[in-house]
């Protein structure tokens, strides 16, 4: 007898010699929020893709709401009442909220000479759907005018417009600040109260105890176990995920030589998003940028890197005043930048992992502009080894990797340029606990060897753990500078939210 809204029975998925999922059996009870946890490459994405109809299992049975199903595509999953909200938003920013919710199925009405979109009905239906889920937004507003949190909420409303019984949520809070996470959780709880069954993928351990009812853990493609959250601890879940692998501890904070900065920014100004920002970065220092989404953290990095023009201020890099920075000129001087949006900005999805690891340093590797894979190979091998990148074949498209391994490819690509300064913009987004620690260790090891870094993270706990010093931004302005050893998490949150120490 089927015990759950979803049941996997000995489900296996193989790719050649690689076993992505091995004999997975588990029933997900209806009307509950089931967290799905596991380190990068554990099989979470494969499991969700099978349930979403994107891929078919090699062996085994999948049962949904009491019936055995076989999905030949996402359309079949929709028909079975399953909708997925992916980590990367799929909204069209130039269209309205209502248009996005009903994209591909806009209501029509007959007029003389044919049919046209029934805009009144579309907006009324979208407004009613959002109100039903506790959202007060104008369905005529363009998506590009919304905050990231509001966009994520619209993504879920769009999913719920299909009236699913099962909702798959893949890292829905990865780009959200604390207040937006709280709003999203209220929406998710509302759906649970209506009997919607949810599978919730996250790498944020603290979220599990706030939103999930159960936690299902995968390790290396195999089912490890499931636990009720009321009976679980962070330590017990980490034990299930990693099998007792101990997490690295932060080394003792170093004494940074502050006699001469390697990067000085003075009175930086850009449109209405960066206002009079000044700071210094010293050799071998990890400088944290803290602030809520919209505080200007990324905008400052992009302006210094030359990805966006700035209207005023001075930038001095390694003793040289930079009048008009460009990504090409700043990379040549020794500045690397791992962007927060790895999918669209950090990687070329159709290229291989091998190629992506060499893109930023191709000018150093290629002789006379000619690509030679033999010369590239040591650069590729070093980053795969040092960053513990799980890649079955480096010549496969980078899009075939999990989000966490893709993020490591982005970082390895820039480390291959042997930079003097690195900008790490949300490097731990979508990465499991162990992978985060590996990246933090790389940052600390590089700092010991003289690499200077600016580290941006929406997880303030990470900023306190990783940084030697923290700059707090609020609405595009620097409002505080604090030392991690002298600042509590609560104090840092207060400064970020209120804009004053």
Short mmCIF file of C-alpha atoms in Angstrom, two decimals:
data_model
loop_
_atom_site.label_atom_id
_atom_site.label_comp_id
_atom_site.label_asym_id
_atom_site.label_seq_id
_atom_site.Cartn_x
_atom_site.Cartn_y
_atom_site.Cartn_z
CA UNK A 1 0.00 0.00 0.00
CA UNK A 2 1.31 3.46 -0.91
CA UNK A 3 1.98 5.44 2.27
CA UNK A 4 2.75 8.84 0.88
CA UNK A 5 1.89 11.50 -1.65
CA UNK A 6 5.17 10.51 -3.32
CA UNK A 7 6.86 7.14 -3.10
CA UNK A 8 10.11 5.99 -4.67
CA UNK A 9 10.56 2.22 -4.85
CA UNK A 10 14.09 1.02 -5.56
CA UNK A 11 14.61 3.90 -7.97
CA UNK A 12 18.00 3.91 -9.70
CA UNK A 13 19.48 6.36 -12.18
CA UNK A 14 22.80 5.67 -13.90
CA UNK A 15 24.82 7.61 -16.43
CA UNK A 16 27.20 5.11 -18.00
CA UNK A 17 29.38 3.83 -15.13
CA UNK A 18 28.21 6.60 -12.76
CA UNK A 19 25.41 5.79 -10.32
CA UNK A 20 23.63 9.07 -9.61
CA UNK A 21 20.85 7.43 -7.56
CA UNK A 22 21.11 3.88 -6.26
CA UNK A 23 18.01 1.88 -5.17
CA UNK A 24 16.32 4.82 -3.48
CA UNK A 25 13.18 3.91 -1.57
CA UNK A 26 11.19 6.35 0.54
CA UNK A 27 7.62 7.62 0.98
CA UNK A 28 6.96 11.34 1.41
CA UNK A 29 3.86 11.85 3.53
CA UNK A 30 1.15 14.18 2.19
CA UNK A 31 0.65 17.72 3.45
CA UNK A 32 4.12 18.08 4.97
CA UNK A 33 7.34 19.96 4.20
CA UNK A 34 10.13 17.47 3.53
CA UNK A 35 13.65 18.92 3.50
CA UNK A 36 15.98 17.10 1.12
CA UNK A 37 19.59 17.37 2.25
CA UNK A 38 22.94 16.12 1.03
CA UNK A 39 26.32 17.44 -0.03
CA UNK A 40 26.89 18.52 -3.62
CA UNK A 41 26.76 15.53 -5.92
CA UNK A 42 24.70 13.48 -3.46
CA UNK A 43 21.84 13.01 -5.94
CA UNK A 44 19.32 15.64 -4.78
CA UNK A 45 19.03 17.32 -8.16
CA UNK A 46 18.72 13.97 -9.93
CA UNK A 47 15.91 12.92 -7.61
CA UNK A 48 14.00 16.15 -8.16
CA UNK A 49 14.54 16.02 -11.93
CA UNK A 50 12.97 12.55 -12.01
CA UNK A 51 10.00 13.78 -10.03
CA UNK A 52 9.68 16.85 -12.28
CA UNK A 53 9.69 14.70 -15.42
CA UNK A 54 12.99 16.09 -16.74
CA UNK A 55 14.67 12.67 -16.70
CA UNK A 56 13.46 9.09 -16.37
CA UNK A 57 14.76 6.57 -13.83
CA UNK A 58 16.83 3.70 -15.16
CA UNK A 59 15.13 1.24 -12.80
CA UNK A 60 12.47 1.28 -10.13
CA UNK A 61 8.98 2.66 -9.65
CA UNK A 62 7.60 6.12 -8.88
CA UNK A 63 4.16 6.46 -7.28
CA UNK A 64 2.26 9.75 -6.93
CA UNK A 65 -0.94 10.12 -4.94
CA UNK A 66 -1.58 6.40 -4.96
CA UNK A 67 -0.92 5.73 -8.63
CA UNK A 68 2.16 4.43 -10.37
CA UNK A 69 3.44 7.00 -12.86
CA UNK A 70 5.92 7.16 -15.70
CA UNK A 71 6.91 10.65 -16.75
CA UNK A 72 8.17 11.10 -20.29
CA UNK A 73 8.49 14.85 -19.83
CA UNK A 74 7.61 17.80 -17.56
CA UNK A 75 4.13 17.95 -19.09
CA UNK A 76 3.38 14.55 -17.55
CA UNK A 77 4.54 15.78 -14.14
CA UNK A 78 2.25 18.82 -14.44
CA UNK A 79 -0.64 16.51 -15.29
CA UNK A 80 0.12 14.51 -12.13
CA UNK A 81 -0.06 17.69 -10.03
CA UNK A 82 3.69 18.31 -9.62
CA UNK A 83 5.21 21.77 -10.11
CA UNK A 84 8.84 22.83 -9.58
CA UNK A 85 10.20 26.19 -8.45
CA UNK A 86 13.84 26.26 -9.51
CA UNK A 87 16.76 28.03 -7.81
CA UNK A 88 17.28 30.37 -10.76
CA UNK A 89 14.15 32.42 -11.29
CA UNK A 90 12.39 31.84 -14.62
CA UNK A 91 10.41 35.08 -14.71
CA UNK A 92 10.54 37.47 -17.67
CA UNK A 93 11.67 40.71 -16.05
CA UNK A 94 10.26 42.99 -18.76
CA UNK A 95 6.73 41.59 -18.38
CA UNK A 96 4.17 42.29 -15.66
CA UNK A 97 3.43 40.05 -12.69
CA UNK A 98 0.14 38.95 -14.23
CA UNK A 99 1.74 38.17 -17.59
CA UNK A 100 4.39 36.06 -15.87
CA UNK A 101 1.88 34.10 -13.82
CA UNK A 102 -0.17 33.17 -16.88
CA UNK A 103 2.60 33.15 -19.49
CA UNK A 104 1.70 30.78 -22.32
CA UNK A 105 -1.95 30.62 -21.25
CA UNK A 106 -3.11 34.25 -21.27
CA UNK A 107 -6.92 34.54 -21.09
CA UNK A 108 -8.53 35.60 -24.37
CA UNK A 109 -11.76 37.23 -25.36
CA UNK A 110 -13.54 37.50 -28.65
CA UNK A 111 -13.90 40.84 -30.38
CA UNK A 112 -14.90 41.79 -33.84
CA UNK A 113 -12.28 40.47 -36.19
CA UNK A 114 -10.74 37.89 -33.86
CA UNK A 115 -9.47 37.34 -30.32
CA UNK A 116 -7.33 39.50 -28.03
CA UNK A 117 -5.85 39.14 -24.57
CA UNK A 118 -8.40 39.77 -21.85
CA UNK A 119 -6.23 42.05 -19.73
CA UNK A 120 -8.97 42.79 -17.21
CA UNK A 121 -9.53 39.10 -16.48
CA UNK A 122 -5.79 38.39 -16.41
CA UNK A 123 -5.11 41.10 -13.83
CA UNK A 124 -8.20 40.26 -11.77
CA UNK A 125 -7.29 36.57 -11.68
CA UNK A 126 -3.65 37.32 -10.78
CA UNK A 127 -4.70 39.79 -8.07
CA UNK A 128 -7.13 37.25 -6.56
CA UNK A 129 -4.51 34.49 -6.65
CA UNK A 130 -1.92 36.65 -4.89
CA UNK A 131 -4.43 37.89 -2.31
CA UNK A 132 -5.39 34.29 -1.62
CA UNK A 133 -1.75 33.67 -0.72
CA UNK A 134 -1.36 36.79 1.40
CA UNK A 135 0.49 38.93 -1.17
CA UNK A 136 -0.42 42.56 -1.80
CA UNK A 137 1.16 43.32 -5.17
CA UNK A 138 -0.13 45.09 -8.27
CA UNK A 139 -0.40 42.47 -11.03
CA UNK A 140 0.37 45.23 -13.59
CA UNK A 141 3.77 45.98 -12.02
CA UNK A 142 6.78 44.93 -14.06
CA UNK A 143 8.79 42.10 -12.50
CA UNK A 144 11.99 44.14 -12.90
CA UNK A 145 10.66 46.64 -10.34
CA UNK A 146 10.27 43.96 -7.62
CA UNK A 147 12.75 42.95 -4.98
CA UNK A 148 14.31 39.50 -5.29
CA UNK A 149 12.11 38.27 -2.44
CA UNK A 150 8.97 39.51 -4.17
CA UNK A 151 10.08 37.86 -7.41
CA UNK A 152 10.54 34.57 -5.58
CA UNK A 153 7.06 34.91 -4.13
CA UNK A 154 5.65 35.57 -7.63
CA UNK A 155 7.46 32.44 -8.84
CA UNK A 156 5.62 30.40 -6.20
CA UNK A 157 2.28 32.07 -7.02
CA UNK A 158 2.89 31.16 -10.66
CA UNK A 159 3.50 27.56 -9.62
CA UNK A 160 0.36 27.51 -7.50
CA UNK A 161 -1.72 28.83 -10.40
CA UNK A 162 -1.47 25.28 -11.77
CA UNK A 163 -3.20 24.05 -8.56
CA UNK A 164 -0.53 21.41 -7.80
CA UNK A 165 -0.77 18.91 -5.00
CA UNK A 166 3.02 18.62 -4.88
CA UNK A 167 5.49 21.52 -4.95
CA UNK A 168 9.24 21.10 -5.40
CA UNK A 169 11.29 24.02 -4.02
CA UNK A 170 14.95 24.13 -5.05
CA UNK A 171 16.95 26.58 -2.90
CA UNK A 172 14.11 29.16 -2.79
CA UNK A 173 15.91 31.38 -0.26
CA UNK A 174 19.39 31.36 -1.79
CA UNK A 175 19.12 35.00 -2.91
CA UNK A 176 16.94 36.32 -0.09
CA UNK A 177 17.70 38.43 2.96
CA UNK A 178 16.24 37.60 6.39
CA UNK A 179 13.01 39.68 6.13
CA UNK A 180 12.26 38.22 2.68
CA UNK A 181 12.90 34.69 3.95
CA UNK A 182 10.35 35.27 6.72
CA UNK A 183 7.79 36.42 4.14
CA UNK A 184 8.45 33.40 1.95
CA UNK A 185 8.13 31.01 4.90
CA UNK A 186 4.73 32.47 5.73
CA UNK A 187 3.64 31.69 2.18
CA UNK A 188 5.02 28.14 2.39
CA UNK A 189 3.22 27.52 5.68
CA UNK A 190 0.00 28.73 4.11
CA UNK A 191 0.42 26.16 1.35
CA UNK A 192 1.10 23.39 3.87
CA UNK A 193 -2.11 24.29 5.71
CA UNK A 194 -3.95 23.67 2.44
CA UNK A 195 -2.52 20.18 2.18
CA UNK A 196 0.19 20.82 -0.43
CA UNK A 197 3.09 18.36 -0.12
CA UNK A 198 6.46 20.05 -0.50
CA UNK A 199 10.01 18.82 -1.07
CA UNK A 200 12.36 21.58 0.01
CA UNK A 201 16.04 21.63 -1.01
CA UNK A 202 18.33 23.96 0.92
CA UNK A 203 21.89 24.21 2.18
CA UNK A 204 20.96 26.57 5.00
CA UNK A 205 20.90 24.36 8.06
CA UNK A 206 19.11 26.91 10.25
CA UNK A 207 16.14 26.95 7.88
CA UNK A 208 15.36 23.29 8.47
CA UNK A 209 14.31 23.79 12.06
CA UNK A 210 12.13 26.75 11.14
CA UNK A 211 10.22 25.44 8.14
CA UNK A 212 10.63 21.66 7.65
CA UNK A 213 8.63 18.83 9.20
CA UNK A 214 11.04 16.09 8.19
CA UNK A 215 14.54 15.81 6.74
CA UNK A 216 15.53 13.20 4.16
CA UNK A 217 19.28 12.77 3.61
CA UNK A 218 21.14 11.45 0.57
CA UNK A 219 24.83 10.60 0.45
CA UNK A 220 26.63 9.62 -2.76
CA UNK A 221 23.35 8.77 -4.46
CA UNK A 222 22.02 6.56 -1.66
CA UNK A 223 19.30 7.04 0.93
CA UNK A 224 20.90 7.50 4.35
CA UNK A 225 17.80 8.09 6.42
CA UNK A 226 14.92 10.36 7.36
CA UNK A 227 14.26 12.12 10.62
CA UNK A 228 11.52 14.21 12.17
CA UNK A 229 12.86 17.74 12.67
CA UNK A 230 11.52 17.81 16.24
CA UNK A 231 13.91 14.95 17.02
CA UNK A 232 16.91 16.22 15.01
CA UNK A 233 19.92 18.39 15.73
CA UNK A 234 22.32 20.14 13.38
CA UNK A 235 25.03 17.70 14.44
CA UNK A 236 22.89 14.65 13.69
CA UNK A 237 22.00 15.91 10.21
CA UNK A 238 25.63 16.76 9.39
CA UNK A 239 26.58 13.26 10.58
CA UNK A 240 24.01 11.78 8.16
CA UNK A 241 25.22 14.00 5.30
CA UNK A 242 28.93 13.46 5.68
CA UNK A 243 29.31 10.29 7.70
CA UNK A 244 31.18 11.87 10.57
CA UNK A 245 33.47 14.11 8.47
CA UNK A 246 34.66 16.83 10.79
CA UNK A 247 34.24 20.40 9.64
CA UNK A 248 37.37 22.51 9.50
CA UNK A 249 37.75 25.24 12.09
CA UNK A 250 38.81 28.73 11.29
CA UNK A 251 42.53 29.25 11.88
CA UNK A 252 43.67 31.84 14.36
CA UNK A 253 43.14 35.31 13.01
CA UNK A 254 46.23 36.65 11.36
CA UNK A 255 47.96 39.93 12.03
CA UNK A 256 47.39 41.87 8.81
CA UNK A 257 50.02 44.42 7.76
CA UNK A 258 48.06 47.65 7.38
CA UNK A 259 51.00 49.86 6.44
CA UNK A 260 50.06 49.96 2.73
CA UNK A 261 46.74 49.01 1.14
CA UNK A 262 46.70 47.04 -2.08
CA UNK A 263 43.31 48.52 -2.96
CA UNK A 264 42.02 51.94 -1.90
CA UNK A 265 38.59 53.27 -2.82
CA UNK A 266 37.66 56.85 -2.00
CA UNK A 267 34.26 58.54 -2.32
CA UNK A 268 32.97 56.08 -4.90
CA UNK A 269 29.71 57.20 -6.48
CA UNK A 270 27.44 55.42 -8.95
CA UNK A 271 24.00 56.68 -9.93
CA UNK A 272 21.66 56.32 -6.98
CA UNK A 273 23.00 52.96 -5.73
CA UNK A 274 26.50 53.80 -4.42
CA UNK A 275 27.06 56.91 -2.32
CA UNK A 276 30.47 58.19 -1.17
CA UNK A 277 31.89 54.71 -0.43
CA UNK A 278 35.46 54.61 0.89
CA UNK A 279 37.51 51.66 2.17
CA UNK A 280 40.98 50.11 2.14
CA UNK A 281 41.94 46.48 1.51
CA UNK A 282 45.32 45.27 2.75
CA UNK A 283 47.63 42.54 1.52
CA UNK A 284 46.60 39.12 2.82
CA UNK A 285 43.33 40.41 4.31
CA UNK A 286 39.84 38.96 3.94
CA UNK A 287 37.51 41.97 4.08
CA UNK A 288 33.83 41.17 4.56
CA UNK A 289 31.03 43.22 3.03
CA UNK A 290 27.86 42.86 5.08
CA UNK A 291 24.43 44.28 4.33
CA UNK A 292 20.94 43.30 3.27
CA UNK A 293 20.03 42.77 -0.36
CA UNK A 294 19.95 46.16 -2.02
CA UNK A 295 22.59 47.60 0.30
CA UNK A 296 25.02 48.14 -2.58
CA UNK A 297 27.53 45.35 -1.90
CA UNK A 298 27.56 43.93 -5.44
CA UNK A 299 27.26 47.40 -7.00
CA UNK A 300 30.49 48.52 -5.29
CA UNK A 301 32.38 45.44 -6.49
CA UNK A 302 31.12 45.82 -10.06
CA UNK A 303 32.10 49.49 -10.15
CA UNK A 304 35.63 48.80 -8.88
CA UNK A 305 36.03 45.89 -11.32
CA UNK A 306 34.83 48.06 -14.18
CA UNK A 307 31.77 45.99 -15.00
CA UNK A 308 29.66 49.10 -14.36
CA UNK A 309 30.79 52.71 -14.86
CA UNK A 310 31.12 54.93 -11.78
CA UNK A 311 30.27 58.61 -11.66
CA UNK A 312 32.91 59.76 -9.22
CA UNK A 313 35.58 58.80 -6.73
CA UNK A 314 39.10 57.39 -6.84
CA UNK A 315 40.32 53.80 -7.22
CA UNK A 316 43.95 52.98 -6.45
CA UNK A 317 45.09 49.41 -7.17
CA UNK A 318 48.54 48.35 -6.00
CA UNK A 319 49.74 51.95 -6.00
CA UNK A 320 48.29 52.83 -9.42
CA UNK A 321 45.36 55.23 -9.82
CA UNK A 322 42.77 53.70 -12.14
CA UNK A 323 40.84 56.32 -14.08
CA UNK A 324 38.48 54.17 -16.11
CA UNK A 325 38.54 50.54 -14.96
CA UNK A 326 37.35 47.80 -17.28
CA UNK A 327 37.14 44.06 -16.54
CA UNK A 328 39.94 43.43 -19.04
CA UNK A 329 42.29 46.03 -17.60
CA UNK A 330 41.56 45.11 -13.97
CA UNK A 331 42.09 41.40 -14.66
CA UNK A 332 45.41 42.26 -16.28
CA UNK A 333 46.42 44.18 -13.13
CA UNK A 334 45.56 41.17 -10.93
CA UNK A 335 41.92 41.52 -9.88
CA UNK A 336 39.62 38.49 -10.07
CA UNK A 337 35.85 38.54 -9.60
CA UNK A 338 33.51 35.59 -8.99
CA UNK A 339 30.01 37.02 -9.61
CA UNK A 340 26.93 36.17 -7.59
CA UNK A 341 24.99 34.97 -10.64
CA UNK A 342 27.09 32.00 -11.71
CA UNK A 343 24.60 30.65 -14.24
CA UNK A 344 24.32 33.76 -16.42
CA UNK A 345 27.53 35.67 -15.68
CA UNK A 346 30.12 33.30 -14.21
CA UNK A 347 29.93 30.37 -16.63
CA UNK A 348 29.38 29.50 -20.28
CA UNK A 349 26.88 26.70 -19.80
CA UNK A 350 27.37 25.00 -23.18
CA UNK A 351 31.15 24.73 -22.70
CA UNK A 352 32.86 21.99 -20.73
CA UNK A 353 34.13 22.24 -17.17
CA UNK A 354 37.64 22.08 -18.66
CA UNK A 355 36.99 25.11 -20.88
CA UNK A 356 35.28 27.10 -18.12
CA UNK A 357 38.26 26.60 -15.82
CA UNK A 358 40.52 28.19 -18.44
CA UNK A 359 38.42 31.10 -19.71
CA UNK A 360 39.79 33.86 -17.47
CA UNK A 361 43.41 32.73 -17.92
CA UNK A 362 43.30 31.78 -21.59
CA UNK A 363 45.57 34.70 -22.49
CA UNK A 364 48.28 33.29 -20.22
CA UNK A 365 47.84 29.69 -21.34
CA UNK A 366 47.38 29.96 -25.10
CA UNK A 367 50.50 30.44 -27.22
CA UNK A 368 50.08 33.08 -29.92
CA UNK A 369 46.33 32.89 -29.41
CA UNK A 370 46.12 29.16 -30.16
CA UNK A 371 44.30 26.92 -27.70
CA UNK A 372 46.29 23.87 -26.63
CA UNK A 373 44.48 21.49 -24.28
CA UNK A 374 47.78 19.94 -23.22
CA UNK A 375 48.88 23.31 -21.84
CA UNK A 376 45.49 23.83 -20.22
CA UNK A 377 45.40 20.44 -18.52
CA UNK A 378 47.61 21.28 -15.49
CA UNK A 379 45.45 24.34 -14.75
CA UNK A 380 42.30 22.22 -14.92
CA UNK A 381 43.71 19.36 -12.85
CA UNK A 382 44.97 21.72 -10.12
CA UNK A 383 41.60 23.37 -9.53
CA UNK A 384 39.65 20.11 -9.66
CA UNK A 385 42.03 18.72 -7.04
CA UNK A 386 42.39 21.78 -4.81
CA UNK A 387 38.66 22.67 -4.79
CA UNK A 388 37.49 19.02 -4.63
CA UNK A 389 35.29 19.54 -7.69
CA UNK A 390 33.17 16.49 -8.35
CA UNK A 391 33.17 16.15 -12.14
CA UNK A 392 32.84 12.72 -13.81
CA UNK A 393 34.42 13.99 -17.04
CA UNK A 394 35.90 17.52 -17.33
CA UNK A 395 34.97 17.54 -21.02
CA UNK A 396 31.24 17.25 -20.26
CA UNK A 397 29.18 20.49 -20.36
CA UNK A 398 29.46 22.44 -17.10
CA UNK A 399 25.65 22.56 -17.07
CA UNK A 400 25.67 18.86 -16.16
CA UNK A 401 27.20 19.62 -12.74
CA UNK A 402 25.36 20.41 -9.53
CA UNK A 403 25.07 24.06 -8.53
CA UNK A 404 27.76 23.74 -5.90
CA UNK A 405 30.27 22.19 -8.27
CA UNK A 406 29.48 24.87 -10.85
CA UNK A 407 30.30 27.50 -8.21
CA UNK A 408 33.66 25.84 -7.61
CA UNK A 409 34.34 25.97 -11.35
CA UNK A 410 33.73 29.75 -11.26
CA UNK A 411 36.20 30.18 -8.41
CA UNK A 412 38.79 27.88 -9.96
CA UNK A 413 38.55 29.78 -13.23
CA UNK A 414 39.63 33.01 -11.51
CA UNK A 415 42.19 31.41 -9.23
CA UNK A 416 43.93 30.20 -12.39
CA UNK A 417 44.72 33.84 -13.19
CA UNK A 418 46.86 33.99 -10.01
CA UNK A 419 45.26 37.23 -8.86
CA UNK A 420 46.54 39.70 -6.27
CA UNK A 421 42.98 40.54 -5.18
CA UNK A 422 39.81 38.45 -5.41
CA UNK A 423 36.21 39.61 -5.13
CA UNK A 424 34.11 36.69 -3.86
CA UNK A 425 30.47 37.69 -4.38
CA UNK A 426 28.22 35.13 -2.67
CA UNK A 427 30.65 32.23 -3.33
CA UNK A 428 28.81 29.90 -0.95
CA UNK A 429 25.33 30.32 -2.42
CA UNK A 430 23.82 26.93 -3.22
CA UNK A 431 26.75 25.01 -1.73
CA UNK A 432 26.64 22.38 1.00
CA UNK A 433 28.27 22.70 4.40
CA UNK A 434 31.41 20.79 3.50
CA UNK A 435 31.90 22.60 0.18
CA UNK A 436 31.51 25.95 1.94
CA UNK A 437 34.25 25.02 4.35
CA UNK A 438 36.49 23.97 1.48
CA UNK A 439 36.04 27.34 -0.19
CA UNK A 440 36.62 29.21 3.07
CA UNK A 441 39.80 27.18 3.60
CA UNK A 442 40.98 28.16 0.11
CA UNK A 443 40.36 31.81 0.96
CA UNK A 444 42.31 31.52 4.24
CA UNK A 445 45.18 29.58 2.61
CA UNK A 446 45.44 32.12 -0.19
CA UNK A 447 45.36 34.94 2.36
CA UNK A 448 48.32 33.36 4.15
CA UNK A 449 50.18 33.56 0.84
CA UNK A 450 49.30 37.22 0.35
CA UNK A 451 46.04 37.13 -1.62
CA UNK A 452 43.65 39.89 -0.59
CA UNK A 453 39.91 39.22 -0.78
CA UNK A 454 36.60 40.97 -0.44
CA UNK A 455 33.94 38.50 0.63
CA UNK A 456 30.22 39.14 0.20
CA UNK A 457 27.62 36.84 1.73
CA UNK A 458 23.97 37.20 2.64
CA UNK A 459 24.71 34.77 5.47
CA UNK A 460 26.01 37.09 8.19
CA UNK A 461 27.20 34.09 10.19
CA UNK A 462 29.60 33.34 7.34
CA UNK A 463 30.88 36.91 7.21
CA UNK A 464 31.66 36.77 10.94
CA UNK A 465 33.41 33.42 10.52
CA UNK A 466 35.45 34.19 7.42
CA UNK A 467 36.40 37.88 7.47
CA UNK A 468 39.26 39.61 9.27
CA UNK A 469 37.36 42.89 9.18
CA UNK A 470 33.81 43.81 8.13
CA UNK A 471 32.44 46.83 6.27
CA UNK A 472 28.67 47.29 6.63
CA UNK A 473 26.72 48.89 3.79
CA UNK A 474 23.22 50.29 4.03
CA UNK A 475 21.39 51.79 1.03
CA UNK A 476 24.66 52.24 -0.83
CA UNK A 477 26.60 53.86 2.01
CA UNK A 478 29.24 52.60 4.43
CA UNK A 479 27.65 52.88 7.87
CA UNK A 480 30.06 50.89 10.03
CA UNK A 481 33.34 49.03 10.23
CA UNK A 482 33.55 46.22 12.81
CA UNK A 483 35.86 43.41 13.86
CA UNK A 484 34.33 39.91 13.97
CA UNK A 485 35.90 39.04 17.32
CA UNK A 486 34.27 42.12 18.87
CA UNK A 487 30.84 41.76 17.25
CA UNK A 488 27.95 39.38 17.88
CA UNK A 489 25.63 38.09 15.19
CA UNK A 490 22.72 40.00 16.72
CA UNK A 491 24.71 43.24 16.67
CA UNK A 492 25.69 42.77 13.04
CA UNK A 493 22.10 42.04 12.02
CA UNK A 494 20.96 45.19 13.85
CA UNK A 495 23.45 47.38 11.99
CA UNK A 496 22.50 45.84 8.63
CA UNK A 497 18.78 46.33 9.23
CA UNK A 498 18.86 49.78 10.87
CA UNK A 499 21.86 51.35 9.16
CA UNK A 500 23.63 52.47 12.32
CA UNK A 501 25.83 50.84 14.99
#
